[in-house]
Short mmCIF file of C-alpha atoms in Angstrom, two decimals:
data_model
loop_
_atom_site.label_atom_id
_atom_site.label_comp_id
_atom_site.label_asym_id
_atom_site.label_seq_id
_atom_site.Cartn_x
_atom_site.Cartn_y
_atom_site.Cartn_z
CA UNK A 1 -0.71 -121.06 -0.97
CA UNK A 2 -0.11 -118.19 1.46
CA UNK A 3 -2.27 -115.10 1.23
CA UNK A 4 -0.64 -111.75 1.93
CA UNK A 5 -2.42 -108.60 3.03
CA UNK A 6 -1.35 -105.11 4.04
CA UNK A 7 -3.67 -103.31 6.47
CA UNK A 8 -3.43 -99.56 6.98
CA UNK A 9 -4.71 -98.07 10.22
CA UNK A 10 -3.64 -101.22 12.02
CA UNK A 11 -3.06 -99.36 15.28
CA UNK A 12 -6.74 -98.31 15.27
CA UNK A 13 -10.03 -99.98 16.18
CA UNK A 14 -10.98 -101.64 12.89
CA UNK A 15 -7.48 -102.12 11.49
CA UNK A 16 -6.01 -103.83 14.56
CA UNK A 17 -9.01 -106.15 14.86
CA UNK A 18 -8.74 -107.03 11.16
CA UNK A 19 -5.04 -107.89 11.46
CA UNK A 20 -5.84 -110.29 14.32
CA UNK A 21 -8.73 -111.88 12.42
CA UNK A 22 -6.81 -112.43 9.19
CA UNK A 23 -3.79 -113.85 11.01
CA UNK A 24 -6.03 -116.28 12.89
CA UNK A 25 -7.34 -117.47 9.54
CA UNK A 26 -4.00 -118.03 7.87
CA UNK A 27 -3.21 -114.72 6.20
CA UNK A 28 0.29 -113.28 6.27
CA UNK A 29 -0.39 -109.69 7.26
CA UNK A 30 1.61 -106.52 7.65
CA UNK A 31 0.24 -103.38 9.22
CA UNK A 32 0.80 -99.64 8.95
CA UNK A 33 -0.18 -97.13 11.62
CA UNK A 34 0.88 -93.72 12.81
CA UNK A 35 1.63 -94.71 16.42
CA UNK A 36 4.90 -96.51 17.24
CA UNK A 37 4.08 -100.07 18.36
CA UNK A 38 6.32 -103.01 19.19
CA UNK A 39 4.27 -105.48 17.14
CA UNK A 40 5.54 -108.05 14.67
CA UNK A 41 4.95 -107.03 11.07
CA UNK A 42 3.94 -103.48 12.01
CA UNK A 43 5.33 -100.34 10.36
CA UNK A 44 4.97 -96.88 11.90
CA UNK A 45 4.31 -94.29 9.22
CA UNK A 46 2.26 -91.14 8.63
CA UNK A 47 0.25 -91.91 5.51
CA UNK A 48 0.05 -88.21 4.74
CA UNK A 49 3.53 -88.83 3.33
CA UNK A 50 4.31 -91.26 0.47
CA UNK A 51 5.05 -94.80 1.59
CA UNK A 52 8.80 -95.52 1.50
CA UNK A 53 10.26 -98.21 -0.72
CA UNK A 54 11.19 -100.19 2.40
CA UNK A 55 7.48 -101.09 2.73
CA UNK A 56 7.29 -102.53 -0.78
CA UNK A 57 6.29 -106.14 -1.18
CA UNK A 58 4.08 -108.64 -2.97
CA UNK A 59 0.57 -108.35 -1.53
CA UNK A 60 -2.62 -109.99 -2.71
CA UNK A 61 -4.80 -107.39 -0.99
CA UNK A 62 -4.37 -103.97 0.57
CA UNK A 63 -7.09 -102.90 3.02
CA UNK A 64 -7.04 -99.14 3.58
CA UNK A 65 -8.69 -98.71 6.98
CA UNK A 66 -6.66 -95.70 8.15
CA UNK A 67 -8.59 -92.44 8.47
CA UNK A 68 -9.10 -89.36 10.54
CA UNK A 69 -12.43 -90.38 12.08
CA UNK A 70 -12.65 -87.76 14.81
CA UNK A 71 -15.65 -85.41 14.55
CA UNK A 72 -13.26 -82.48 14.99
CA UNK A 73 -10.25 -81.17 13.11
CA UNK A 74 -9.15 -78.67 10.51
CA UNK A 75 -9.80 -79.00 6.80
CA UNK A 76 -6.06 -79.40 6.28
CA UNK A 77 -5.94 -82.33 8.73
CA UNK A 78 -8.90 -84.09 7.16
CA UNK A 79 -7.62 -83.55 3.61
CA UNK A 80 -4.21 -84.90 4.58
CA UNK A 81 -5.40 -87.93 6.55
CA UNK A 82 -8.33 -88.99 4.38
CA UNK A 83 -7.53 -87.81 0.84
CA UNK A 84 -3.76 -87.45 0.48
CA UNK A 85 -3.28 -90.64 2.52
CA UNK A 86 -5.60 -92.56 0.19
CA UNK A 87 -3.72 -91.26 -2.83
CA UNK A 88 -0.44 -92.40 -1.25
CA UNK A 89 -1.90 -95.88 -0.67
CA UNK A 90 -3.09 -96.06 -4.30
CA UNK A 91 0.37 -94.97 -5.50
CA UNK A 92 1.91 -97.70 -3.33
CA UNK A 93 -0.41 -100.28 -4.91
CA UNK A 94 0.51 -99.12 -8.40
CA UNK A 95 4.20 -99.73 -7.83
CA UNK A 96 3.63 -103.07 -6.06
CA UNK A 97 1.92 -105.20 -8.68
CA UNK A 98 -1.57 -103.60 -8.56
CA UNK A 99 -3.07 -105.76 -5.76
CA UNK A 100 -6.76 -105.68 -4.87
CA UNK A 101 -7.63 -102.56 -2.89
CA UNK A 102 -10.36 -102.55 -0.25
CA UNK A 103 -11.26 -99.08 0.99
CA UNK A 104 -13.08 -98.69 4.31
CA UNK A 105 -15.22 -95.66 3.62
CA UNK A 106 -18.23 -94.41 5.60
CA UNK A 107 -22.00 -94.44 5.36
CA UNK A 108 -21.85 -90.68 6.06
CA UNK A 109 -21.18 -90.05 2.35
CA UNK A 110 -24.97 -90.36 1.87
CA UNK A 111 -26.06 -88.14 4.73
CA UNK A 112 -28.30 -85.13 4.33
CA UNK A 113 -29.90 -83.01 7.06
CA UNK A 114 -33.08 -85.07 6.92
CA UNK A 115 -34.41 -88.52 7.71
CA UNK A 116 -33.22 -91.13 5.20
CA UNK A 117 -34.66 -94.64 5.06
CA UNK A 118 -33.72 -97.77 3.12
CA UNK A 119 -30.52 -96.28 1.69
CA UNK A 120 -29.02 -98.53 -0.99
CA UNK A 121 -25.81 -98.40 -2.99
CA UNK A 122 -27.84 -96.73 -5.75
CA UNK A 123 -28.95 -93.87 -3.47
CA UNK A 124 -27.41 -90.59 -4.68
CA UNK A 125 -24.53 -89.41 -2.54
CA UNK A 126 -24.92 -86.14 -0.69
CA UNK A 127 -24.34 -82.99 -2.76
CA UNK A 128 -23.18 -81.16 0.35
CA UNK A 129 -21.40 -83.22 3.00
CA UNK A 130 -22.58 -82.97 6.60
CA UNK A 131 -19.01 -82.85 7.95
CA UNK A 132 -15.39 -82.60 6.86
CA UNK A 133 -15.07 -86.30 7.65
CA UNK A 134 -17.89 -87.22 5.26
CA UNK A 135 -16.58 -84.85 2.59
CA UNK A 136 -13.05 -86.23 2.68
CA UNK A 137 -14.13 -89.87 2.85
CA UNK A 138 -16.09 -89.25 -0.34
CA UNK A 139 -13.01 -87.67 -1.93
CA UNK A 140 -11.09 -90.78 -0.86
CA UNK A 141 -13.65 -92.90 -2.72
CA UNK A 142 -13.04 -90.84 -5.85
CA UNK A 143 -9.31 -91.53 -5.57
CA UNK A 144 -9.99 -95.27 -5.26
CA UNK A 145 -12.29 -95.27 -8.30
CA UNK A 146 -9.39 -94.03 -10.43
CA UNK A 147 -7.25 -97.01 -9.40
CA UNK A 148 -6.48 -99.31 -12.33
CA UNK A 149 -6.64 -102.49 -10.26
CA UNK A 150 -9.58 -104.28 -8.66
CA UNK A 151 -11.18 -102.26 -5.88
CA UNK A 152 -14.02 -102.53 -3.40
CA UNK A 153 -15.53 -99.70 -1.34
CA UNK A 154 -17.15 -100.62 1.98
CA UNK A 155 -19.44 -98.19 3.81
CA UNK A 156 -20.06 -99.41 7.37
CA UNK A 157 -22.59 -97.62 9.54
CA UNK A 158 -21.74 -96.77 13.19
CA UNK A 159 -19.17 -99.44 14.12
CA UNK A 160 -19.11 -100.36 17.81
CA UNK A 161 -17.81 -103.06 20.12
CA UNK A 162 -14.72 -103.97 22.16
CA UNK A 163 -11.83 -101.71 21.18
CA UNK A 164 -14.00 -98.79 20.04
CA UNK A 165 -12.64 -95.41 21.17
CA UNK A 166 -14.70 -93.13 18.92
CA UNK A 167 -18.41 -93.94 18.99
CA UNK A 168 -19.87 -95.32 22.24
CA UNK A 169 -17.05 -94.25 24.61
CA UNK A 170 -17.57 -90.57 23.73
CA UNK A 171 -21.29 -90.84 24.38
CA UNK A 172 -20.77 -92.78 27.61
CA UNK A 173 -18.25 -90.22 28.89
CA UNK A 174 -20.67 -87.38 28.19
CA UNK A 175 -23.50 -89.24 29.93
CA UNK A 176 -21.36 -89.98 33.00
CA UNK A 177 -20.41 -86.31 33.23
CA UNK A 178 -24.05 -85.23 32.92
CA UNK A 179 -23.30 -83.45 29.63
CA UNK A 180 -25.45 -85.56 27.28
CA UNK A 181 -28.76 -83.87 26.41
CA UNK A 182 -31.62 -85.74 24.83
CA UNK A 183 -32.13 -84.26 21.37
CA UNK A 184 -35.80 -84.65 20.56
CA UNK A 185 -36.94 -84.35 16.93
CA UNK A 186 -40.54 -83.24 16.54
CA UNK A 187 -41.22 -86.23 14.25
CA UNK A 188 -40.55 -88.76 17.00
CA UNK A 189 -37.79 -91.25 17.90
CA UNK A 190 -34.76 -91.49 15.61
CA UNK A 191 -34.00 -94.94 14.21
CA UNK A 192 -30.61 -96.00 12.91
CA UNK A 193 -28.53 -98.94 11.77
CA UNK A 194 -25.33 -100.04 13.50
CA UNK A 195 -22.71 -102.70 12.89
CA UNK A 196 -20.89 -104.70 15.55
CA UNK A 197 -17.14 -105.03 15.03
CA UNK A 198 -17.14 -108.84 14.66
CA UNK A 199 -19.89 -108.65 12.05
CA UNK A 200 -17.92 -106.00 10.18
CA UNK A 201 -14.82 -108.21 10.24
CA UNK A 202 -16.89 -111.06 8.78
CA UNK A 203 -17.89 -108.83 5.88
CA UNK A 204 -14.36 -107.54 5.24
CA UNK A 205 -13.00 -111.08 5.36
CA UNK A 206 -15.63 -112.18 2.84
CA UNK A 207 -14.43 -109.41 0.52
CA UNK A 208 -10.70 -110.10 0.79
CA UNK A 209 -11.31 -113.83 0.42
CA UNK A 210 -13.20 -113.56 -2.88
CA UNK A 211 -11.45 -111.94 -5.82
CA UNK A 212 -14.78 -111.61 -7.65
CA UNK A 213 -16.27 -109.21 -5.11
CA UNK A 214 -15.95 -105.62 -6.33
CA UNK A 215 -17.87 -102.36 -6.26
CA UNK A 216 -19.69 -100.60 -3.41
CA UNK A 217 -21.25 -102.21 -0.33
CA UNK A 218 -23.24 -100.74 2.53
CA UNK A 219 -22.57 -102.70 5.72
CA UNK A 220 -24.87 -102.90 8.77
CA UNK A 221 -26.21 -105.51 11.18
CA UNK A 222 -29.48 -105.34 9.21
CA UNK A 223 -31.37 -104.50 12.40
CA UNK A 224 -32.24 -100.81 12.84
CA UNK A 225 -32.73 -99.71 16.44
CA UNK A 226 -34.28 -96.68 18.16
CA UNK A 227 -31.03 -94.84 18.96
CA UNK A 228 -32.07 -93.35 22.31
CA UNK A 229 -33.54 -96.64 23.56
CA UNK A 230 -30.36 -98.44 22.51
CA UNK A 231 -28.22 -95.98 24.48
CA UNK A 232 -30.55 -96.02 27.49
CA UNK A 233 -30.12 -99.77 27.69
CA UNK A 234 -26.34 -99.42 27.73
CA UNK A 235 -26.49 -96.66 30.36
CA UNK A 236 -28.63 -98.90 32.59
CA UNK A 237 -26.18 -101.78 32.20
CA UNK A 238 -23.29 -99.47 33.15
CA UNK A 239 -25.21 -97.89 36.07
CA UNK A 240 -25.08 -94.45 34.47
CA UNK A 241 -27.92 -92.04 35.37
CA UNK A 242 -30.24 -91.46 32.47
CA UNK A 243 -29.99 -88.03 30.79
CA UNK A 244 -32.91 -85.78 31.63
CA UNK A 245 -32.21 -82.48 29.87
CA UNK A 246 -33.99 -82.20 26.54
CA UNK A 247 -33.13 -80.02 23.55
CA UNK A 248 -34.90 -79.46 20.28
CA UNK A 249 -32.92 -80.18 17.12
CA UNK A 250 -32.95 -76.48 16.28
CA UNK A 251 -31.58 -75.43 19.68
CA UNK A 252 -28.94 -78.18 19.68
CA UNK A 253 -27.77 -77.33 16.16
CA UNK A 254 -27.57 -73.62 17.00
CA UNK A 255 -25.56 -74.35 20.15
CA UNK A 256 -23.21 -76.67 18.25
CA UNK A 257 -22.66 -74.03 15.54
CA UNK A 258 -21.74 -71.41 18.13
CA UNK A 259 -19.38 -73.79 19.94
CA UNK A 260 -17.68 -74.82 16.68
CA UNK A 261 -17.13 -71.18 15.73
CA UNK A 262 -15.63 -70.34 19.14
CA UNK A 263 -13.34 -73.37 19.06
CA UNK A 264 -12.15 -72.74 15.49
CA UNK A 265 -11.27 -69.16 16.39
CA UNK A 266 -9.81 -69.59 19.86
CA UNK A 267 -9.42 -73.31 20.73
CA UNK A 268 -8.75 -75.10 17.43
CA UNK A 269 -6.94 -78.04 19.03
CA UNK A 270 -9.78 -78.80 21.47
CA UNK A 271 -12.92 -80.65 20.39
CA UNK A 272 -16.18 -78.88 21.31
CA UNK A 273 -18.51 -80.59 23.77
CA UNK A 274 -21.00 -80.95 20.92
CA UNK A 275 -20.62 -80.68 17.14
CA UNK A 276 -23.16 -80.26 14.36
CA UNK A 277 -22.35 -83.75 13.14
CA UNK A 278 -22.97 -85.07 16.65
CA UNK A 279 -26.38 -83.41 16.64
CA UNK A 280 -27.03 -84.85 13.18
CA UNK A 281 -26.58 -88.40 14.51
CA UNK A 282 -29.32 -87.90 17.11
CA UNK A 283 -31.60 -85.75 14.96
CA UNK A 284 -32.12 -87.82 11.81
CA UNK A 285 -33.00 -91.44 11.17
CA UNK A 286 -30.63 -93.35 8.86
CA UNK A 287 -31.53 -96.88 7.82
CA UNK A 288 -30.05 -99.05 5.05
CA UNK A 289 -31.17 -101.73 2.65
CA UNK A 290 -28.20 -104.13 2.70
CA UNK A 291 -29.52 -106.77 0.32
CA UNK A 292 -26.30 -106.54 -1.71
CA UNK A 293 -24.28 -107.37 1.41
CA UNK A 294 -26.59 -110.25 2.35
CA UNK A 295 -26.46 -111.88 -1.08
CA UNK A 296 -22.80 -111.25 -2.01
CA UNK A 297 -21.03 -111.35 1.37
CA UNK A 298 -22.49 -112.84 4.55
CA UNK A 299 -25.31 -112.65 7.07
CA UNK A 300 -24.62 -110.84 10.37
CA UNK A 301 -23.41 -113.58 12.71
CA UNK A 302 -23.52 -111.94 16.17
CA UNK A 303 -26.96 -110.86 17.34
CA UNK A 304 -27.74 -107.39 18.68
CA UNK A 305 -28.28 -108.78 22.16
CA UNK A 306 -24.94 -110.61 22.18
CA UNK A 307 -23.17 -107.59 20.68
CA UNK A 308 -24.43 -105.34 23.47
CA UNK A 309 -23.52 -107.95 26.10
CA UNK A 310 -19.95 -108.22 24.85
CA UNK A 311 -19.57 -104.46 24.49
CA UNK A 312 -20.84 -103.71 28.00
CA UNK A 313 -18.60 -106.42 29.46
CA UNK A 314 -15.57 -104.93 27.70
CA UNK A 315 -16.39 -101.41 28.85
CA UNK A 316 -16.92 -102.59 32.42
CA UNK A 317 -13.61 -104.46 32.48
CA UNK A 318 -11.80 -101.50 30.94
CA UNK A 319 -13.21 -99.15 33.58
CA UNK A 320 -12.19 -101.59 36.33
CA UNK A 321 -8.61 -101.65 35.01
CA UNK A 322 -8.48 -97.83 34.96
CA UNK A 323 -9.68 -97.68 38.59
CA UNK A 324 -6.95 -100.05 39.85
#
């Protein structure tokens, strides 16, 4: 029996990788993305608008991976891309047989301006979001919870690997340009969880392949790392000089606040060199207890060492292609 899935955000990092993975494993997949692409089974559409009837079909599963994941943007943009878009996907599901809905949310819905360790699915969500992204991803979760069909909410933490254009590439560009300060919390090194793209795909595939899996899941590689040491290792592998300038959390947060204010007033379309959310990532430890993932879904398959090796190789090859 054929299995049919619709993947939103399929022109992006996670969505495009998921389409490839599911097709390799026998799924009939269609994709939706904002960018025009000449790809079989792909539909170009802005999910801020209702999905047209021409997209209708019989799907077993809809994976909503589309989102505005940039650290910068207006409230209107985030509300449209992360909340209205999710509502439009839910409305599409309602008129197409109520298929299973898998929502790719974010671990940032838990974040507070403090160190947080061993976060579980039972940990209270943040009363005040640390960014518009986190706020609107949480609102997207609330939309999904009102869906009458079966739904699953996945909260990956810091996805990286070949194809990433949001997380590591931004940091690497800043380091190459000499614009990456070392933010140094008084309490000592910041520790955080990550998840490699192939390990994330394993978890998503486990969800879409089992109709009995429902509810919320935190997703990580189950191997917290000292964030600065992790990045230093990547910089060494890419022959990037190590950052030397140090900033306290207080100074970095003050500078980010000033920059954000200036950009919102005078340069709204341009992302500041540093944002408060960016400082937050380097200022506060975030680790997760993913026992629910380990028992209901799967164990992380690709080791940290292999994940870094593959990521550095991809970044090196990409840079070589740009230089040609």
